[in-house]
CSV table of C-alpha atoms in Angstrom, one decimal:
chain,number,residue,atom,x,y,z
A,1,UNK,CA,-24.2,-83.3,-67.0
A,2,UNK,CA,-23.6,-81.1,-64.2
A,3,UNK,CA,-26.8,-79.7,-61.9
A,4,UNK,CA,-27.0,-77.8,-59.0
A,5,UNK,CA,-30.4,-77.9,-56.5
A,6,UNK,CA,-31.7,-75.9,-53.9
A,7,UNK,CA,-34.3,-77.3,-52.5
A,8,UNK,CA,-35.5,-74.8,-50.3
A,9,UNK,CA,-37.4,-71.9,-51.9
A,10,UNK,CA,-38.1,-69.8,-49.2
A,11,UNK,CA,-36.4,-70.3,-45.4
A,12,UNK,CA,-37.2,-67.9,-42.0
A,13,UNK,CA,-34.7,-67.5,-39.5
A,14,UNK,CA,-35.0,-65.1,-36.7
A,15,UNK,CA,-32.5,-62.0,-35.9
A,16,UNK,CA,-29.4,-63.4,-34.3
A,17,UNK,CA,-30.1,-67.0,-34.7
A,18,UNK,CA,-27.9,-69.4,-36.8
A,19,UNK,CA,-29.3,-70.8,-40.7
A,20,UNK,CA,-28.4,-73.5,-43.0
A,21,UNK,CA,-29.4,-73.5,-46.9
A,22,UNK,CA,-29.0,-76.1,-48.6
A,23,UNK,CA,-27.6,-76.6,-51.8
A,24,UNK,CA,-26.8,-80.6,-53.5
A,25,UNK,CA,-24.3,-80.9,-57.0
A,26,UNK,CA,-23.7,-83.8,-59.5
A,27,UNK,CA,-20.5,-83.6,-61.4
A,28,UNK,CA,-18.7,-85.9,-63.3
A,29,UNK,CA,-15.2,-83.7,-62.7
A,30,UNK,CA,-12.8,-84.1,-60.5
A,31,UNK,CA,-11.8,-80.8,-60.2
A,32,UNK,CA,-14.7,-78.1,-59.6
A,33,UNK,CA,-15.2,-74.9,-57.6
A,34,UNK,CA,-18.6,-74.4,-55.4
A,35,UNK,CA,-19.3,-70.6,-54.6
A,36,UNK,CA,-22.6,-69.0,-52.6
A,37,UNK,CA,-24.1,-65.7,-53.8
A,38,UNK,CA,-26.5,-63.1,-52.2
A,39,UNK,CA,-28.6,-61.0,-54.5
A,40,UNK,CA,-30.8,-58.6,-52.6
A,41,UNK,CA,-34.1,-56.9,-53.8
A,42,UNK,CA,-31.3,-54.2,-55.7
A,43,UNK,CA,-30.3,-57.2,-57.9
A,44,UNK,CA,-26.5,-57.5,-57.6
A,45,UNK,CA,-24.6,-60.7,-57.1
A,46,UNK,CA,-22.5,-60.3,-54.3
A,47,UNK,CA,-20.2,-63.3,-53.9
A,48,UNK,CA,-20.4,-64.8,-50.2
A,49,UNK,CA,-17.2,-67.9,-50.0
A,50,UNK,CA,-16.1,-70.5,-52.3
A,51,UNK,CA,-14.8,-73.9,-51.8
A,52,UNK,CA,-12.6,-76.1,-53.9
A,53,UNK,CA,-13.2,-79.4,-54.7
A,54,UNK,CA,-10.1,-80.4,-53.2
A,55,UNK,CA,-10.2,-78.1,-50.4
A,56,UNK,CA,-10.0,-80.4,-46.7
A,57,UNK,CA,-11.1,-77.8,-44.9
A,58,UNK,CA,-14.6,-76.1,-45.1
A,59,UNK,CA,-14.2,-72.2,-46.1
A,60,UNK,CA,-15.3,-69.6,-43.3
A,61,UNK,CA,-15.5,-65.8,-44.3
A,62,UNK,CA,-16.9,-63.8,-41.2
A,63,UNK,CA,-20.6,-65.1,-40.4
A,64,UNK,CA,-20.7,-67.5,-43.6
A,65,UNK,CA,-19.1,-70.8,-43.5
A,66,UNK,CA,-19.3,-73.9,-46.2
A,67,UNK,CA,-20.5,-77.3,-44.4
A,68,UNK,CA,-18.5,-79.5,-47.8
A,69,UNK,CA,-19.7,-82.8,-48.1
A,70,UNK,CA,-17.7,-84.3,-50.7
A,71,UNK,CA,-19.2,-87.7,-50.4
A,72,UNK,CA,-23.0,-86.3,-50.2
A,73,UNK,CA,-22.0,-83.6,-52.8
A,74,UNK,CA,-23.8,-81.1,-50.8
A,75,UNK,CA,-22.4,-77.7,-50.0
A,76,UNK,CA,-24.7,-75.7,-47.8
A,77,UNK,CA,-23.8,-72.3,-46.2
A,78,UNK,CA,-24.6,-71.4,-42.9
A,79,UNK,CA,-25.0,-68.1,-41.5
A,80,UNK,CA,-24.3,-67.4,-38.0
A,81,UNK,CA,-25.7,-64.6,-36.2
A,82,UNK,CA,-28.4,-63.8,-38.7
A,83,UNK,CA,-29.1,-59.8,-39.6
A,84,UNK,CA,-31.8,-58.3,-41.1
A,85,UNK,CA,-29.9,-57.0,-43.4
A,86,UNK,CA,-29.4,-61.1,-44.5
A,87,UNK,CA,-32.7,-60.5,-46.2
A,88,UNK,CA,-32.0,-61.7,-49.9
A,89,UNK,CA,-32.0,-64.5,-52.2
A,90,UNK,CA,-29.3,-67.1,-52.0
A,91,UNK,CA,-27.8,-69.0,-54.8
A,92,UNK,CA,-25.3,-71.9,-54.8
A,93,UNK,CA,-23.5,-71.7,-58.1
A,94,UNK,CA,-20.6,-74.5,-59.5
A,95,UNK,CA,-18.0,-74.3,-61.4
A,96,UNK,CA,-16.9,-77.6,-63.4
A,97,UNK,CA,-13.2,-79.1,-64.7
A,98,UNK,CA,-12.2,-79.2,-67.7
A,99,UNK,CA,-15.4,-80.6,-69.2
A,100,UNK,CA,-16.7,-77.2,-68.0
A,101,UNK,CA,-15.4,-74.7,-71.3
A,102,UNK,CA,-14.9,-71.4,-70.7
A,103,UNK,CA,-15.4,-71.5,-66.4
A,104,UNK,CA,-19.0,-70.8,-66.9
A,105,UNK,CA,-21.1,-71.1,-63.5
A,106,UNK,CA,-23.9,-72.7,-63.7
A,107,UNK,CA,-26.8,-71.9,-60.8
A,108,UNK,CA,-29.2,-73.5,-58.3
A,109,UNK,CA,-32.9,-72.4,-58.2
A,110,UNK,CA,-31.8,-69.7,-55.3
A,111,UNK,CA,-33.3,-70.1,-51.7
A,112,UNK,CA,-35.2,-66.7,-50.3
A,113,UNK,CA,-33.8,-65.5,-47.0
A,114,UNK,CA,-36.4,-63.8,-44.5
A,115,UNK,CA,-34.9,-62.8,-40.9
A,116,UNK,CA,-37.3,-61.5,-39.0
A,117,UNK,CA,-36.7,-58.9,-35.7
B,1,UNK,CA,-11.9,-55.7,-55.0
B,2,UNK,CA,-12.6,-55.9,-59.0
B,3,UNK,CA,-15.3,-53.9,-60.1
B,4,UNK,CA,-17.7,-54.5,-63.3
B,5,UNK,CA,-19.8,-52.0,-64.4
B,6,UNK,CA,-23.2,-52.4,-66.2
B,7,UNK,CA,-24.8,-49.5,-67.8
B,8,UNK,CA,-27.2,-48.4,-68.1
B,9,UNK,CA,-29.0,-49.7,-64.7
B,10,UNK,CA,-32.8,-49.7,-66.2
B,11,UNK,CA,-34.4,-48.9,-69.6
B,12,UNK,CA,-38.0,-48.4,-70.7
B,13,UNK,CA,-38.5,-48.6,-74.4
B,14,UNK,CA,-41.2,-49.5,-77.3
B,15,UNK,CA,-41.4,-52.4,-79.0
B,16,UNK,CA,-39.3,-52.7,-81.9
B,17,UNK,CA,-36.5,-50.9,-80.7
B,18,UNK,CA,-33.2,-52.5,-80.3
B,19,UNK,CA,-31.3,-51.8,-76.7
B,20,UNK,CA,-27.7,-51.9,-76.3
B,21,UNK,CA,-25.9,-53.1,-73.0
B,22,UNK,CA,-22.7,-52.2,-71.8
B,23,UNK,CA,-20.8,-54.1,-69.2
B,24,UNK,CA,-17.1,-52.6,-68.3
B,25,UNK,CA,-14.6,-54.0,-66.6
B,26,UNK,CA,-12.9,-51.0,-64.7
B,27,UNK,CA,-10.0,-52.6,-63.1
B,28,UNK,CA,-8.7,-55.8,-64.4
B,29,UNK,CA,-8.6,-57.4,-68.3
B,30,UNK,CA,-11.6,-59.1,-68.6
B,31,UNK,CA,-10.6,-62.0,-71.0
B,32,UNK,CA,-13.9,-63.8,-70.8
B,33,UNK,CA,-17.2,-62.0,-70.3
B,34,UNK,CA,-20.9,-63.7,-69.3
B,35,UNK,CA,-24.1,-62.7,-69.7
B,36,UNK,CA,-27.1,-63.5,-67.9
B,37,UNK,CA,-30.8,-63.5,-67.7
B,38,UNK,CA,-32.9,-63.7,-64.9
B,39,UNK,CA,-36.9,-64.2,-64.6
B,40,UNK,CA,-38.7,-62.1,-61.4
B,41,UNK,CA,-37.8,-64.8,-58.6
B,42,UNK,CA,-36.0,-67.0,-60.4
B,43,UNK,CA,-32.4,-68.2,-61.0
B,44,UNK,CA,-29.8,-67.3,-63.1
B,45,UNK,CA,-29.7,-68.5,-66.5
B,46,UNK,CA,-26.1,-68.4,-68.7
B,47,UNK,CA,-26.8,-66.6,-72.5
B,48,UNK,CA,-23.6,-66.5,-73.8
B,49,UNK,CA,-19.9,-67.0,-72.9
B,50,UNK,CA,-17.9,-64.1,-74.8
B,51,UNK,CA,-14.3,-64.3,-75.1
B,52,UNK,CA,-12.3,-61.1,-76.2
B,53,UNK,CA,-11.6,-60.8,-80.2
B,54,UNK,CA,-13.9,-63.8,-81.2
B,55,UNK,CA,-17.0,-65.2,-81.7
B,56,UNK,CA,-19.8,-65.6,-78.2
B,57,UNK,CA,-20.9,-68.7,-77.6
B,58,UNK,CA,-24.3,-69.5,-76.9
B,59,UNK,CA,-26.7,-71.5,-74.8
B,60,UNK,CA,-28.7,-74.0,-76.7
B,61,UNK,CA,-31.9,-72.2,-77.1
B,62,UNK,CA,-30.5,-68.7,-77.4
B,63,UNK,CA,-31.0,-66.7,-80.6
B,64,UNK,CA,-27.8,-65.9,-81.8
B,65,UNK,CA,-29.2,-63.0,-83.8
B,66,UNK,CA,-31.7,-61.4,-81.4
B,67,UNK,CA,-28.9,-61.1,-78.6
B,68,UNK,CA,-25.9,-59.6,-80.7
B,69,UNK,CA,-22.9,-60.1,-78.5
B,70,UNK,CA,-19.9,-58.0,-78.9
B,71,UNK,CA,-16.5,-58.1,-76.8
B,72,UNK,CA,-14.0,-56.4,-79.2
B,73,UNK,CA,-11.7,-55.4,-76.0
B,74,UNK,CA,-10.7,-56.7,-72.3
B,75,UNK,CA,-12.6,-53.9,-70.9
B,76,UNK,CA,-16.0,-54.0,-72.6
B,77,UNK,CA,-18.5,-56.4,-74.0
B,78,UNK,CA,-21.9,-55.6,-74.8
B,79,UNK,CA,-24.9,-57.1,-75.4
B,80,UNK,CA,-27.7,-56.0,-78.1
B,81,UNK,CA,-31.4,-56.9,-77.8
B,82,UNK,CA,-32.4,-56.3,-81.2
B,83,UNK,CA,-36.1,-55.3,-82.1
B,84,UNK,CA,-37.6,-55.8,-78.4
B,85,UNK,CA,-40.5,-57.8,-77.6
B,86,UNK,CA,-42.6,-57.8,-74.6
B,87,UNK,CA,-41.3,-61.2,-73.8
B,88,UNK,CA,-37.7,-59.6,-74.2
B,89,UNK,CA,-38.2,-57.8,-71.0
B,90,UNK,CA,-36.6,-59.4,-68.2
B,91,UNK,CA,-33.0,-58.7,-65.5
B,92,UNK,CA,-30.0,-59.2,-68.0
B,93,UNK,CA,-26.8,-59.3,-65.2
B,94,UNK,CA,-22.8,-59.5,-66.8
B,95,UNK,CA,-19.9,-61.2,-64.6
B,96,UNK,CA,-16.2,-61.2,-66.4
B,97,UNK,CA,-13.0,-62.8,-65.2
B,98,UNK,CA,-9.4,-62.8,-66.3
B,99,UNK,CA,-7.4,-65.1,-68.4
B,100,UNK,CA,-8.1,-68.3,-66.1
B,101,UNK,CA,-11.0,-70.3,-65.9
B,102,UNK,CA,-10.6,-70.6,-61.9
B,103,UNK,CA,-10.1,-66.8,-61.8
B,104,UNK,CA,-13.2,-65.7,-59.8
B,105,UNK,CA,-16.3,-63.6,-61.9
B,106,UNK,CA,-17.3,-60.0,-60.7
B,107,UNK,CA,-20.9,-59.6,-61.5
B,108,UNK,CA,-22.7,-56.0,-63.1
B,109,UNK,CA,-25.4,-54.8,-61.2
B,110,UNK,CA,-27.8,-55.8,-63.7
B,111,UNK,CA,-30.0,-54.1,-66.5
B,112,UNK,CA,-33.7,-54.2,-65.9
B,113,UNK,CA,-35.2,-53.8,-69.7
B,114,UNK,CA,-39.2,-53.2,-69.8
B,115,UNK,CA,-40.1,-53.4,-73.2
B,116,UNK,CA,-43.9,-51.8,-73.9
């Protein structure tokens, strides 16, 4: 079965500084897609990066980059530079192979984001 | 970027009543269609995967009858919540994607449904 865990509920960072949340997977597949979402107190999903399983380099996009760990299966996103405006709930999401039907995503428990001034 | 469009953005309504969902794909054919519901503080959990002209599939645990699930073109699904319950109320969030499954989704911005 395939799972996804964040294991940090809530994290502070302060304005400017650099933070790391963590997120772990277990697949069976070979082939599988990680993505970060941030979903602010508005509710949206707004998708952050994604990284392919077979991917050798770790995706960037702006402030967020993807630390990929193949071997740990851990896939945590680290935001440089923090902003208040970073203020949200984070969720690491997975998509599996071709035991996954359909391309459905299936979600961590979400980590809350507080950057303080 | 794609945009998904989920309408309407809130609803308030008595118990009883049955609430209907729209989510619209605005700029891209939206072969496969998700839907979503989300607990105050908690993660995302998958309802039902709807692909255009058949059948959604749903989550063990789901009731197939009291979340009617519709997606009878590549722009629009929709999702009905029939005769609402308290316990009904909750975030209900779409995503679609186009014909592949490593096609990215582009989430709604969510329906929050209070049901008094």
């Amino acid at each position: 079965a395939q799972k996804i865990t964040q294991t940090q509920p809530g994290m502070f960072v302060q304005e400017k500084e650099a933070v790391t949340l963590d997120c772990t997977y277990d697949t069976s597949d070979q082939s599988y897609g990680l993505f970060w979402y941030k979903q602010p107190s508005s509710g949206e999903m707004i998708f952050l990066i994604y990284q392919g399983s077979y991917d050798e380099q770790n995706a960037t996009e702006g402030r967020y980059s993807l630390n990929f760990q193949k071997a740990r299966k851990s896939a945590n996103l680290v935001i440089s530079a923090s902003q208040l405006g970073d203020s949200a709930m984070y969720f690491c999401a997975m998509r599996g192979g071709h035991h996954n039907q359909g391309g459905k995503l299936i979600f961590g428990q979400g980590t809350e984001l507080s950057v303080k001034p | 970027g794609a945009v998904v469009s989920q309408h309407p953005s809130w609803v308030i309504c008595k118990s009883g009543t049955s609430v209907k969902i729209e989510c619209r794909s605005l700029d891209f054919q939206a072969t496969t269609m998700f839907w979503y519901r989300q607990f105050p503080k908690q993660s995302l959990m998958l309802m039902a995967t709807s692909n255009e002209g058949s059948k959604a599939t749903y989550e063990q645990g789901v009731e197939k009858d009291k979340f009617l699930i519709n997606h009878a073109s590549l722009t629009l699904s929709t999702l009905t919540v029939t005769s609402a319950h308290p316990e009904d109320s909750s975030f209900y969030i779409c995503s679609a994607r186009g014909s592949s499954n490593n096609q990215p989704q582009h989430f709604g911005d969510g329906t929050r449904l209070s049901i008094l």
